[in-house]
PDB file of C-alpha atoms in Angstrom:
ATOM      1  CA  MET A   1     -39.614  -9.225 -54.085  1.00  0.00           C
ATOM      2  CA  LEU A   2     -43.184  -9.157 -55.332  1.00  0.00           C
ATOM      3  CA  ILE A   3     -46.464 -10.432 -53.928  1.00  0.00           C
ATOM      4  CA  ASP A   4     -49.229 -11.627 -56.211  1.00  0.00           C
ATOM      5  CA  SER A   5     -52.182 -10.414 -54.184  1.00  0.00           C
ATOM      6  CA  HIS A   6     -54.828 -12.390 -56.096  1.00  0.00           C
ATOM      7  CA  ALA A   7     -54.491 -15.715 -57.926  1.00  0.00           C
ATOM      8  CA  HIS A   8     -56.884 -18.627 -58.335  1.00  0.00           C
ATOM      9  CA  LEU A   9     -54.370 -21.390 -57.663  1.00  0.00           C
ATOM     10  CA  ASP A  10     -57.119 -23.994 -57.361  1.00  0.00           C
ATOM     11  CA  SER A  11     -58.063 -23.606 -61.024  1.00  0.00           C
ATOM     12  CA  THR A  12     -58.223 -26.871 -62.941  1.00  0.00           C
ATOM     13  CA  ARG A  13     -55.996 -25.193 -65.530  1.00  0.00           C
ATOM     14  CA  TYR A  14     -53.097 -25.830 -63.129  1.00  0.00           C
ATOM     15  CA  ALA A  15     -53.981 -29.452 -62.468  1.00  0.00           C
ATOM     16  CA  GLU A  16     -51.070 -30.829 -64.477  1.00  0.00           C
ATOM     17  CA  ASP A  17     -48.282 -28.465 -63.398  1.00  0.00           C
ATOM     18  CA  ARG A  18     -49.262 -26.638 -60.212  1.00  0.00           C
ATOM     19  CA  ALA A  19     -45.964 -27.307 -58.411  1.00  0.00           C
ATOM     20  CA  GLU A  20     -43.884 -26.268 -61.417  1.00  0.00           C
ATOM     21  CA  MET A  21     -46.023 -23.154 -61.846  1.00  0.00           C
ATOM     22  CA  LEU A  22     -45.375 -22.142 -58.238  1.00  0.00           C
ATOM     23  CA  ARG A  23     -41.631 -22.716 -58.631  1.00  0.00           C
ATOM     24  CA  ARG A  24     -41.626 -20.481 -61.701  1.00  0.00           C
ATOM     25  CA  ALA A  25     -43.221 -17.778 -59.575  1.00  0.00           C
ATOM     26  CA  ALA A  26     -40.508 -18.053 -56.941  1.00  0.00           C
ATOM     27  CA  ASP A  27     -37.823 -18.013 -59.636  1.00  0.00           C
ATOM     28  CA  ALA A  28     -39.368 -14.804 -61.026  1.00  0.00           C
ATOM     29  CA  GLY A  29     -39.062 -13.089 -57.645  1.00  0.00           C
ATOM     30  CA  VAL A  30     -42.587 -13.634 -56.368  1.00  0.00           C
ATOM     31  CA  GLY A  31     -42.183 -14.212 -52.654  1.00  0.00           C
ATOM     32  CA  ALA A  32     -45.825 -14.771 -51.744  1.00  0.00           C
ATOM     33  CA  VAL A  33     -49.202 -15.431 -53.370  1.00  0.00           C
ATOM     34  CA  LEU A  34     -52.697 -14.951 -51.991  1.00  0.00           C
ATOM     35  CA  SER A  35     -54.678 -17.999 -53.131  1.00  0.00           C
ATOM     36  CA  ILE A  36     -58.321 -17.066 -53.660  1.00  0.00           C
ATOM     37  CA  GLY A  37     -60.876 -19.384 -52.110  1.00  0.00           C
ATOM     38  CA  ILE A  38     -64.094 -19.109 -54.051  1.00  0.00           C
ATOM     39  CA  GLY A  39     -63.857 -22.230 -56.208  1.00  0.00           C
ATOM     40  CA  GLU A  40     -66.390 -22.882 -58.920  1.00  0.00           C
ATOM     41  CA  ASN A  41     -69.099 -22.807 -56.242  1.00  0.00           C
ATOM     42  CA  PRO A  42     -69.290 -22.308 -52.462  1.00  0.00           C
ATOM     43  CA  LEU A  43     -68.726 -26.020 -51.816  1.00  0.00           C
ATOM     44  CA  GLU A  44     -65.159 -25.530 -53.081  1.00  0.00           C
ATOM     45  CA  MET A  45     -64.196 -22.587 -50.867  1.00  0.00           C
ATOM     46  CA  HIS A  46     -61.751 -24.784 -48.956  1.00  0.00           C
ATOM     47  CA  GLN A  47     -59.608 -25.681 -51.959  1.00  0.00           C
ATOM     48  CA  ALA A  48     -57.386 -22.606 -51.726  1.00  0.00           C
ATOM     49  CA  LEU A  49     -56.542 -23.447 -48.120  1.00  0.00           C
ATOM     50  CA  ASP A  50     -55.819 -27.051 -49.102  1.00  0.00           C
ATOM     51  CA  ILE A  51     -53.295 -25.811 -51.663  1.00  0.00           C
ATOM     52  CA  CYS A  52     -51.603 -23.590 -49.087  1.00  0.00           C
ATOM     53  CA  ARG A  53     -51.180 -26.524 -46.766  1.00  0.00           C
ATOM     54  CA  GLU A  54     -49.945 -28.794 -49.522  1.00  0.00           C
ATOM     55  CA  TYR A  55     -47.186 -26.518 -50.790  1.00  0.00           C
ATOM     56  CA  ASN A  56     -46.130 -24.251 -47.928  1.00  0.00           C
ATOM     57  CA  GLY A  57     -42.765 -25.276 -46.590  1.00  0.00           C
ATOM     58  CA  GLN A  58     -41.670 -27.061 -49.737  1.00  0.00           C
ATOM     59  CA  PRO A  59     -38.329 -25.849 -51.119  1.00  0.00           C
ATOM     60  CA  GLY A  60     -38.364 -23.365 -53.964  1.00  0.00           C
ATOM     61  CA  MET A  61     -41.954 -22.267 -53.387  1.00  0.00           C
ATOM     62  CA  PRO A  62     -43.409 -18.826 -52.581  1.00  0.00           C
ATOM     63  CA  GLN A  63     -45.203 -18.348 -49.286  1.00  0.00           C
ATOM     64  CA  LEU A  64     -48.903 -19.058 -49.813  1.00  0.00           C
ATOM     65  CA  TYR A  65     -51.824 -17.452 -48.033  1.00  0.00           C
ATOM     66  CA  SER A  66     -55.503 -18.124 -48.570  1.00  0.00           C
ATOM     67  CA  SER A  67     -58.841 -16.384 -48.651  1.00  0.00           C
ATOM     68  CA  ALA A  68     -62.406 -17.700 -48.526  1.00  0.00           C
ATOM     69  CA  GLY A  69     -65.577 -16.130 -49.781  1.00  0.00           C
ATOM     70  CA  ILE A  70     -68.728 -16.436 -51.847  1.00  0.00           C
ATOM     71  CA  TYR A  71     -68.399 -14.892 -55.309  1.00  0.00           C
ATOM     72  CA  PRO A  72     -71.281 -12.579 -56.286  1.00  0.00           C
ATOM     73  CA  HIS A  73     -72.801 -14.945 -58.832  1.00  0.00           C
ATOM     74  CA  SER A  74     -72.370 -17.910 -56.488  1.00  0.00           C
ATOM     75  CA  THR A  75     -74.671 -16.305 -53.939  1.00  0.00           C
ATOM     76  CA  VAL A  76     -77.587 -18.166 -55.560  1.00  0.00           C
ATOM     77  CA  ASP A  77     -76.002 -21.367 -54.216  1.00  0.00           C
ATOM     78  CA  ALA A  78     -75.364 -20.032 -50.715  1.00  0.00           C
ATOM     79  CA  ASP A  79     -77.315 -20.815 -47.555  1.00  0.00           C
ATOM     80  CA  GLU A  80     -76.778 -20.835 -43.802  1.00  0.00           C
ATOM     81  CA  ALA A  81     -74.551 -23.896 -44.047  1.00  0.00           C
ATOM     82  CA  THR A  82     -72.411 -22.106 -46.631  1.00  0.00           C
ATOM     83  CA  LEU A  83     -72.036 -19.092 -44.371  1.00  0.00           C
ATOM     84  CA  ALA A  84     -71.101 -21.371 -41.486  1.00  0.00           C
ATOM     85  CA  LYS A  85     -68.426 -22.953 -43.669  1.00  0.00           C
ATOM     86  CA  LEU A  86     -67.075 -19.511 -44.516  1.00  0.00           C
ATOM     87  CA  ASP A  87     -66.935 -18.631 -40.847  1.00  0.00           C
ATOM     88  CA  SER A  88     -64.998 -21.795 -40.024  1.00  0.00           C
ATOM     89  CA  LEU A  89     -62.525 -21.187 -42.842  1.00  0.00           C
ATOM     90  CA  LEU A  90     -61.876 -17.613 -41.740  1.00  0.00           C
ATOM     91  CA  ALA A  91     -60.904 -18.991 -38.349  1.00  0.00           C
ATOM     92  CA  GLU A  92     -57.923 -20.805 -39.890  1.00  0.00           C
ATOM     93  CA  PRO A  93     -54.603 -18.938 -39.535  1.00  0.00           C
ATOM     94  CA  GLU A  94     -53.643 -19.304 -43.204  1.00  0.00           C
ATOM     95  CA  VAL A  95     -56.929 -17.736 -44.325  1.00  0.00           C
ATOM     96  CA  ILE A  96     -56.073 -14.061 -44.008  1.00  0.00           C
ATOM     97  CA  ALA A  97     -58.920 -12.503 -46.041  1.00  0.00           C
ATOM     98  CA  CYS A  98     -62.584 -12.852 -46.899  1.00  0.00           C
ATOM     99  CA  GLY A  99     -63.118 -12.818 -50.626  1.00  0.00           C
ATOM    100  CA  GLU A 100     -63.471 -12.291 -53.330  1.00  0.00           C
ATOM    101  CA  ILE A 101     -66.880 -10.923 -52.503  1.00  0.00           C
ATOM    102  CA  GLY A 102     -68.832  -7.971 -53.812  1.00  0.00           C
ATOM    103  CA  LEU A 103     -71.158  -7.000 -56.636  1.00  0.00           C
ATOM    104  CA  ASP A 104     -71.167  -7.983 -60.295  1.00  0.00           C
ATOM    105  CA  TYR A 105     -73.762  -6.262 -62.445  1.00  0.00           C
ATOM    106  CA  TYR A 106     -71.980  -7.019 -65.720  1.00  0.00           C
ATOM    107  CA  HIS A 107     -73.103 -10.605 -66.179  1.00  0.00           C
ATOM    108  CA  GLU A 108     -76.622 -11.893 -65.828  1.00  0.00           C
ATOM    109  CA  GLY A 109     -76.568 -14.087 -62.761  1.00  0.00           C
ATOM    110  CA  ALA A 110     -77.570 -13.626 -59.167  1.00  0.00           C
ATOM    111  CA  PRO A 111     -80.208 -10.925 -58.623  1.00  0.00           C
ATOM    112  CA  HIS A 112     -78.686  -7.673 -57.444  1.00  0.00           C
ATOM    113  CA  ASP A 113     -80.649  -7.627 -54.211  1.00  0.00           C
ATOM    114  CA  LEU A 114     -79.424 -11.132 -53.368  1.00  0.00           C
ATOM    115  CA  GLN A 115     -75.842 -10.109 -54.098  1.00  0.00           C
ATOM    116  CA  ARG A 116     -76.156  -7.177 -51.715  1.00  0.00           C
ATOM    117  CA  LYS A 117     -77.803  -9.312 -49.007  1.00  0.00           C
ATOM    118  CA  MET A 118     -75.087 -11.965 -49.155  1.00  0.00           C
ATOM    119  CA  LEU A 119     -72.352  -9.342 -49.273  1.00  0.00           C
ATOM    120  CA  ILE A 120     -73.642  -7.877 -46.020  1.00  0.00           C
ATOM    121  CA  ALA A 121     -73.816 -11.340 -44.443  1.00  0.00           C
ATOM    122  CA  GLN A 122     -70.203 -12.001 -45.390  1.00  0.00           C
ATOM    123  CA  LEU A 123     -69.082  -8.607 -44.117  1.00  0.00           C
ATOM    124  CA  GLU A 124     -70.549  -9.470 -40.732  1.00  0.00           C
ATOM    125  CA  ILE A 125     -68.658 -12.761 -40.632  1.00  0.00           C
ATOM    126  CA  ALA A 126     -65.405 -11.143 -41.756  1.00  0.00           C
ATOM    127  CA  ALA A 127     -65.765  -8.414 -39.149  1.00  0.00           C
ATOM    128  CA  ALA A 128     -66.302 -10.951 -36.382  1.00  0.00           C
ATOM    129  CA  ARG A 129     -63.195 -12.846 -37.532  1.00  0.00           C
ATOM    130  CA  LYS A 130     -61.250  -9.592 -38.013  1.00  0.00           C
ATOM    131  CA  ARG A 131     -60.325 -10.401 -41.601  1.00  0.00           C
ATOM    132  CA  PRO A 132     -59.875  -7.745 -44.320  1.00  0.00           C
ATOM    133  CA  ILE A 133     -62.001  -8.230 -47.424  1.00  0.00           C
ATOM    134  CA  LEU A 134     -61.271  -8.656 -51.130  1.00  0.00           C
ATOM    135  CA  ILE A 135     -63.828  -6.772 -53.194  1.00  0.00           C
ATOM    136  CA  HIS A 136     -64.985  -7.681 -56.684  1.00  0.00           C
ATOM    137  CA  CYS A 137     -66.904  -4.840 -58.310  1.00  0.00           C
ATOM    138  CA  ARG A 138     -67.857  -5.029 -61.962  1.00  0.00           C
ATOM    139  CA  PRO A 139     -70.394  -2.565 -63.325  1.00  0.00           C
ATOM    140  CA  LYS A 140     -72.449  -3.050 -66.455  1.00  0.00           C
ATOM    141  CA  ASP A 141     -70.856  -1.223 -69.373  1.00  0.00           C
ATOM    142  CA  ASN A 142     -70.250   2.415 -68.396  1.00  0.00           C
ATOM    143  CA  THR A 143     -72.854   2.617 -65.646  1.00  0.00           C
ATOM    144  CA  THR A 144     -71.953   3.318 -62.018  1.00  0.00           C
ATOM    145  CA  ALA A 145     -74.742   1.420 -60.230  1.00  0.00           C
ATOM    146  CA  ALA A 146     -72.483  -1.399 -58.995  1.00  0.00           C
ATOM    147  CA  TRP A 147     -69.986   1.057 -57.508  1.00  0.00           C
ATOM    148  CA  ASP A 148     -72.741   3.237 -56.068  1.00  0.00           C
ATOM    149  CA  ASP A 149     -74.433   0.277 -54.392  1.00  0.00           C
ATOM    150  CA  LEU A 150     -71.104  -1.105 -53.191  1.00  0.00           C
ATOM    151  CA  PHE A 151     -70.114   2.102 -51.433  1.00  0.00           C
ATOM    152  CA  VAL A 152     -73.512   2.344 -49.746  1.00  0.00           C
ATOM    153  CA  VAL A 153     -73.061  -1.164 -48.332  1.00  0.00           C
ATOM    154  CA  LEU A 154     -69.450  -0.612 -47.290  1.00  0.00           C
ATOM    155  CA  GLU A 155     -70.141   2.713 -45.621  1.00  0.00           C
ATOM    156  CA  GLU A 156     -72.931   1.219 -43.527  1.00  0.00           C
ATOM    157  CA  HIS A 157     -71.595  -2.253 -42.813  1.00  0.00           C
ATOM    158  CA  TRP A 158     -67.808  -2.179 -43.136  1.00  0.00           C
ATOM    159  CA  GLN A 159     -66.035   1.154 -42.829  1.00  0.00           C
ATOM    160  CA  HIS A 160     -66.528   1.326 -39.061  1.00  0.00           C
ATOM    161  CA  THR A 161     -64.545  -1.913 -38.577  1.00  0.00           C
ATOM    162  CA  GLY A 162     -61.286  -0.265 -39.659  1.00  0.00           C
ATOM    163  CA  LEU A 163     -60.199  -3.589 -41.179  1.00  0.00           C
ATOM    164  CA  GLY A 164     -60.000  -2.325 -44.755  1.00  0.00           C
ATOM    165  CA  GLY A 165     -59.308  -4.593 -47.671  1.00  0.00           C
ATOM    166  CA  ILE A 166     -58.384  -4.737 -51.334  1.00  0.00           C
ATOM    167  CA  MET A 167     -60.249  -3.484 -54.372  1.00  0.00           C
ATOM    168  CA  HIS A 168     -59.310  -6.468 -56.492  1.00  0.00           C
ATOM    169  CA  CYS A 169     -58.488  -5.996 -60.164  1.00  0.00           C
ATOM    170  CA  PHE A 170     -59.320  -2.321 -59.827  1.00  0.00           C
ATOM    171  CA  SER A 171     -60.849  -0.865 -62.979  1.00  0.00           C
ATOM    172  CA  GLY A 172     -62.767   2.138 -61.702  1.00  0.00           C
ATOM    173  CA  ASN A 173     -62.172   5.843 -62.141  1.00  0.00           C
ATOM    174  CA  TYR A 174     -60.104   8.152 -59.961  1.00  0.00           C
ATOM    175  CA  ASP A 175     -63.014   9.249 -57.777  1.00  0.00           C
ATOM    176  CA  GLN A 176     -63.880   5.618 -57.060  1.00  0.00           C
ATOM    177  CA  ALA A 177     -60.239   4.914 -56.272  1.00  0.00           C
ATOM    178  CA  ARG A 178     -59.976   7.846 -53.880  1.00  0.00           C
ATOM    179  CA  ARG A 179     -63.213   6.863 -52.191  1.00  0.00           C
ATOM    180  CA  SER A 180     -61.841   3.352 -51.758  1.00  0.00           C
ATOM    181  CA  LEU A 181     -58.609   4.645 -50.227  1.00  0.00           C
ATOM    182  CA  ASP A 182     -60.551   6.883 -47.861  1.00  0.00           C
ATOM    183  CA  MET A 183     -62.350   3.773 -46.596  1.00  0.00           C
ATOM    184  CA  GLY A 184     -59.093   1.963 -45.880  1.00  0.00           C
ATOM    185  CA  PHE A 185     -58.768  -0.086 -49.063  1.00  0.00           C
ATOM    186  CA  LEU A 186     -55.762  -0.704 -51.267  1.00  0.00           C
ATOM    187  CA  CYS A 187     -56.227  -0.720 -55.047  1.00  0.00           C
ATOM    188  CA  SER A 188     -54.771  -3.790 -56.731  1.00  0.00           C
ATOM    189  CA  PHE A 189     -53.918  -3.683 -60.420  1.00  0.00           C
ATOM    190  CA  ALA A 190     -53.883  -6.717 -62.697  1.00  0.00           C
ATOM    191  CA  GLY A 191     -52.703  -7.409 -66.231  1.00  0.00           C
ATOM    192  CA  GLN A 192     -55.284  -5.203 -67.912  1.00  0.00           C
ATOM    193  CA  ILE A 193     -53.239  -2.163 -66.865  1.00  0.00           C
ATOM    194  CA  THR A 194     -50.766  -3.240 -69.581  1.00  0.00           C
ATOM    195  CA  TYR A 195     -53.357  -3.359 -72.383  1.00  0.00           C
ATOM    196  CA  PRO A 196     -53.143  -0.698 -75.104  1.00  0.00           C
ATOM    197  CA  LYS A 197     -56.756   0.469 -74.608  1.00  0.00           C
ATOM    198  CA  ALA A 198     -56.374   0.865 -70.817  1.00  0.00           C
ATOM    199  CA  GLN A 199     -54.936   4.386 -70.816  1.00  0.00           C
ATOM    200  CA  ASP A 200     -57.709   5.707 -68.556  1.00  0.00           C
ATOM    201  CA  LEU A 201     -56.844   3.052 -65.977  1.00  0.00           C
ATOM    202  CA  ARG A 202     -53.138   3.848 -66.253  1.00  0.00           C
ATOM    203  CA  ASP A 203     -53.949   7.506 -65.641  1.00  0.00           C
ATOM    204  CA  VAL A 204     -55.737   6.534 -62.426  1.00  0.00           C
ATOM    205  CA  ALA A 205     -52.873   4.315 -61.284  1.00  0.00           C
ATOM    206  CA  ALA A 206     -50.365   7.083 -61.870  1.00  0.00           C
ATOM    207  CA  LYS A 207     -52.221   9.429 -59.508  1.00  0.00           C
ATOM    208  CA  LEU A 208     -52.464   7.072 -56.538  1.00  0.00           C
ATOM    209  CA  PRO A 209     -49.976   7.155 -53.654  1.00  0.00           C
ATOM    210  CA  LEU A 210     -47.376   4.403 -53.725  1.00  0.00           C
ATOM    211  CA  ASP A 211     -48.493   3.213 -50.301  1.00  0.00           C
ATOM    212  CA  SER A 212     -52.006   2.525 -51.607  1.00  0.00           C
ATOM    213  CA  VAL A 213     -51.375   0.078 -54.462  1.00  0.00           C
ATOM    214  CA  LEU A 214     -50.834  -3.642 -54.988  1.00  0.00           C
ATOM    215  CA  VAL A 215     -50.211  -5.876 -57.986  1.00  0.00           C
ATOM    216  CA  GLU A 216     -51.928  -9.127 -58.877  1.00  0.00           C
ATOM    217  CA  THR A 217     -52.459 -11.559 -61.718  1.00  0.00           C
ATOM    218  CA  ASP A 218     -56.035 -12.798 -61.206  1.00  0.00           C
ATOM    219  CA  ALA A 219     -54.481 -15.930 -62.681  1.00  0.00           C
ATOM    220  CA  PRO A 220     -55.335 -17.924 -64.690  1.00  0.00           C
ATOM    221  CA  TRP A 221     -57.070 -14.957 -66.352  1.00  0.00           C
ATOM    222  CA  LEU A 222     -55.940 -11.503 -67.531  1.00  0.00           C
ATOM    223  CA  ALA A 223     -52.439 -12.339 -68.705  1.00  0.00           C
ATOM    224  CA  PRO A 224     -50.484  -9.092 -69.233  1.00  0.00           C
ATOM    225  CA  ALA A 225     -49.939  -7.647 -72.686  1.00  0.00           C
ATOM    226  CA  PRO A 226     -46.795  -9.567 -73.689  1.00  0.00           C
ATOM    227  CA  LEU A 227     -48.604 -12.837 -72.912  1.00  0.00           C
ATOM    228  CA  ARG A 228     -52.201 -11.903 -73.585  1.00  0.00           C
ATOM    229  CA  GLY A 229     -54.302 -14.874 -74.625  1.00  0.00           C
ATOM    230  CA  GLN A 230     -52.152 -17.344 -72.729  1.00  0.00           C
ATOM    231  CA  ARG A 231     -52.874 -18.933 -69.388  1.00  0.00           C
ATOM    232  CA  ASN A 232     -51.815 -16.474 -66.731  1.00  0.00           C
ATOM    233  CA  GLU A 233     -49.798 -17.477 -63.647  1.00  0.00           C
ATOM    234  CA  PRO A 234     -48.199 -15.696 -60.657  1.00  0.00           C
ATOM    235  CA  ALA A 235     -44.781 -15.375 -62.308  1.00  0.00           C
ATOM    236  CA  HIS A 236     -46.357 -13.002 -64.820  1.00  0.00           C
ATOM    237  CA  VAL A 237     -47.110 -10.410 -62.143  1.00  0.00           C
ATOM    238  CA  VAL A 238     -43.632  -9.089 -62.970  1.00  0.00           C
ATOM    239  CA  HIS A 239     -44.994  -7.508 -66.177  1.00  0.00           C
ATOM    240  CA  THR A 240     -47.793  -5.728 -64.350  1.00  0.00           C
ATOM    241  CA  ALA A 241     -45.369  -4.508 -61.686  1.00  0.00           C
ATOM    242  CA  GLN A 242     -43.027  -3.104 -64.315  1.00  0.00           C
ATOM    243  CA  THR A 243     -45.866  -1.125 -65.897  1.00  0.00           C
ATOM    244  CA  LEU A 244     -47.062   0.167 -62.540  1.00  0.00           C
ATOM    245  CA  ALA A 245     -43.520   1.169 -61.564  1.00  0.00           C
ATOM    246  CA  VAL A 246     -43.232   3.335 -64.664  1.00  0.00           C
ATOM    247  CA  LEU A 247     -46.586   4.951 -63.914  1.00  0.00           C
ATOM    248  CA  GLN A 248     -45.535   5.616 -60.331  1.00  0.00           C
ATOM    249  CA  GLY A 249     -42.168   6.999 -61.426  1.00  0.00           C
ATOM    250  CA  VAL A 250     -40.128   4.513 -59.396  1.00  0.00           C
ATOM    251  CA  LEU A 251     -37.753   1.655 -60.104  1.00  0.00           C
ATOM    252  CA  ALA A 252     -39.213  -1.833 -60.325  1.00  0.00           C
ATOM    253  CA  GLU A 253     -37.349  -2.811 -57.147  1.00  0.00           C
ATOM    254  CA  GLU A 254     -38.914   0.101 -55.251  1.00  0.00           C
ATOM    255  CA  LEU A 255     -42.355  -0.828 -56.513  1.00  0.00           C
ATOM    256  CA  GLY A 256     -41.831  -4.404 -55.352  1.00  0.00           C
ATOM    257  CA  GLU A 257     -40.679  -3.287 -51.925  1.00  0.00           C
ATOM    258  CA  ALA A 258     -43.562  -0.844 -51.520  1.00  0.00           C
ATOM    259  CA  THR A 259     -46.323  -3.229 -52.615  1.00  0.00           C
ATOM    260  CA  THR A 260     -44.910  -5.962 -50.403  1.00  0.00           C
ATOM    261  CA  LYS A 261     -44.984  -3.632 -47.402  1.00  0.00           C
ATOM    262  CA  ASN A 262     -48.508  -2.519 -48.308  1.00  0.00           C
ATOM    263  CA  PHE A 263     -49.683  -6.138 -48.334  1.00  0.00           C
ATOM    264  CA  GLN A 264     -47.966  -6.931 -45.044  1.00  0.00           C
ATOM    265  CA  ARG A 265     -49.386  -3.828 -43.396  1.00  0.00           C
ATOM    266  CA  LEU A 266     -52.944  -4.600 -44.440  1.00  0.00           C
ATOM    267  CA  PHE A 267     -52.824  -8.185 -43.220  1.00  0.00           C
ATOM    268  CA  ARG A 268     -50.595  -7.467 -40.220  1.00  0.00           C
ATOM    269  CA  LEU A 269     -47.928  -9.877 -41.399  1.00  0.00           C
ATOM    270  CA  ALA A 270     -44.343  -9.926 -40.242  1.00  0.00           C
ATOM    271  CA  PRO A 271     -41.776  -8.927 -42.887  1.00  0.00           C
ATOM    272  CA  PHE A 272     -40.407 -11.796 -44.935  1.00  0.00           C
ATOM    273  CA  MET A 273     -36.773 -12.762 -44.633  1.00  0.00           C
ATOM    274  CA  GLY A 274     -34.696 -10.197 -46.478  1.00  0.00           C
ATOM    275  CA  ASN A 275     -37.614  -7.743 -46.669  1.00  0.00           C
TER     276      ASN A 275
END
């Protein structure tokens, strides 16, 4: 069994076939999906939870969990009411994580100081609700400023909680990966690990302990190499898992079992039936 640890199930790109897409995931061996609650703006944070409640319990579907958070570039649209909404969402039992939150210095958008301020505010809410966090960190080109600033914030405002989290769509170097693990994070790898030019990232993934990694799609984006350019969906996490299994030197079944246990351990979830 596999878990897709990061998918944007509320994307309008699934509007016409969301149920069928979820059934394809289950048929591919995906037992659970973490539905990311950032929406197109903070007013849509609740949509991921709505999807969980709509589809959980239906036959032939994976188990769905939800997150809620304010994306770095959406921080310009955030205010006290937005933070209060986040707090209320994190109180819901299906909402097991705060995110994706973090820093994005790649695109021109929210000022960096505002991103850091709102990240800290969300860390405080997540800590009070005892929810692990999902971190988005994207530096500009080959600079390290985003990572450097992120670690400063996490060391001061998060590490002491012991709640940990996930470095979503990890694309950093080995030192950044090790630093993340030392702070209680798991590194989650998406479809880009399958791309021909991603050898540096594959080298990092190969060095990490098996109990520190996850797989994800970041669907509908980042379809793995065999399907690159197409709309991504949770069923396609199988391709990423196969690549990561080779890098880790284990069978695909062992990789699936390990990443599932890693996910359950982080979020303190009971094992699934048959797991």
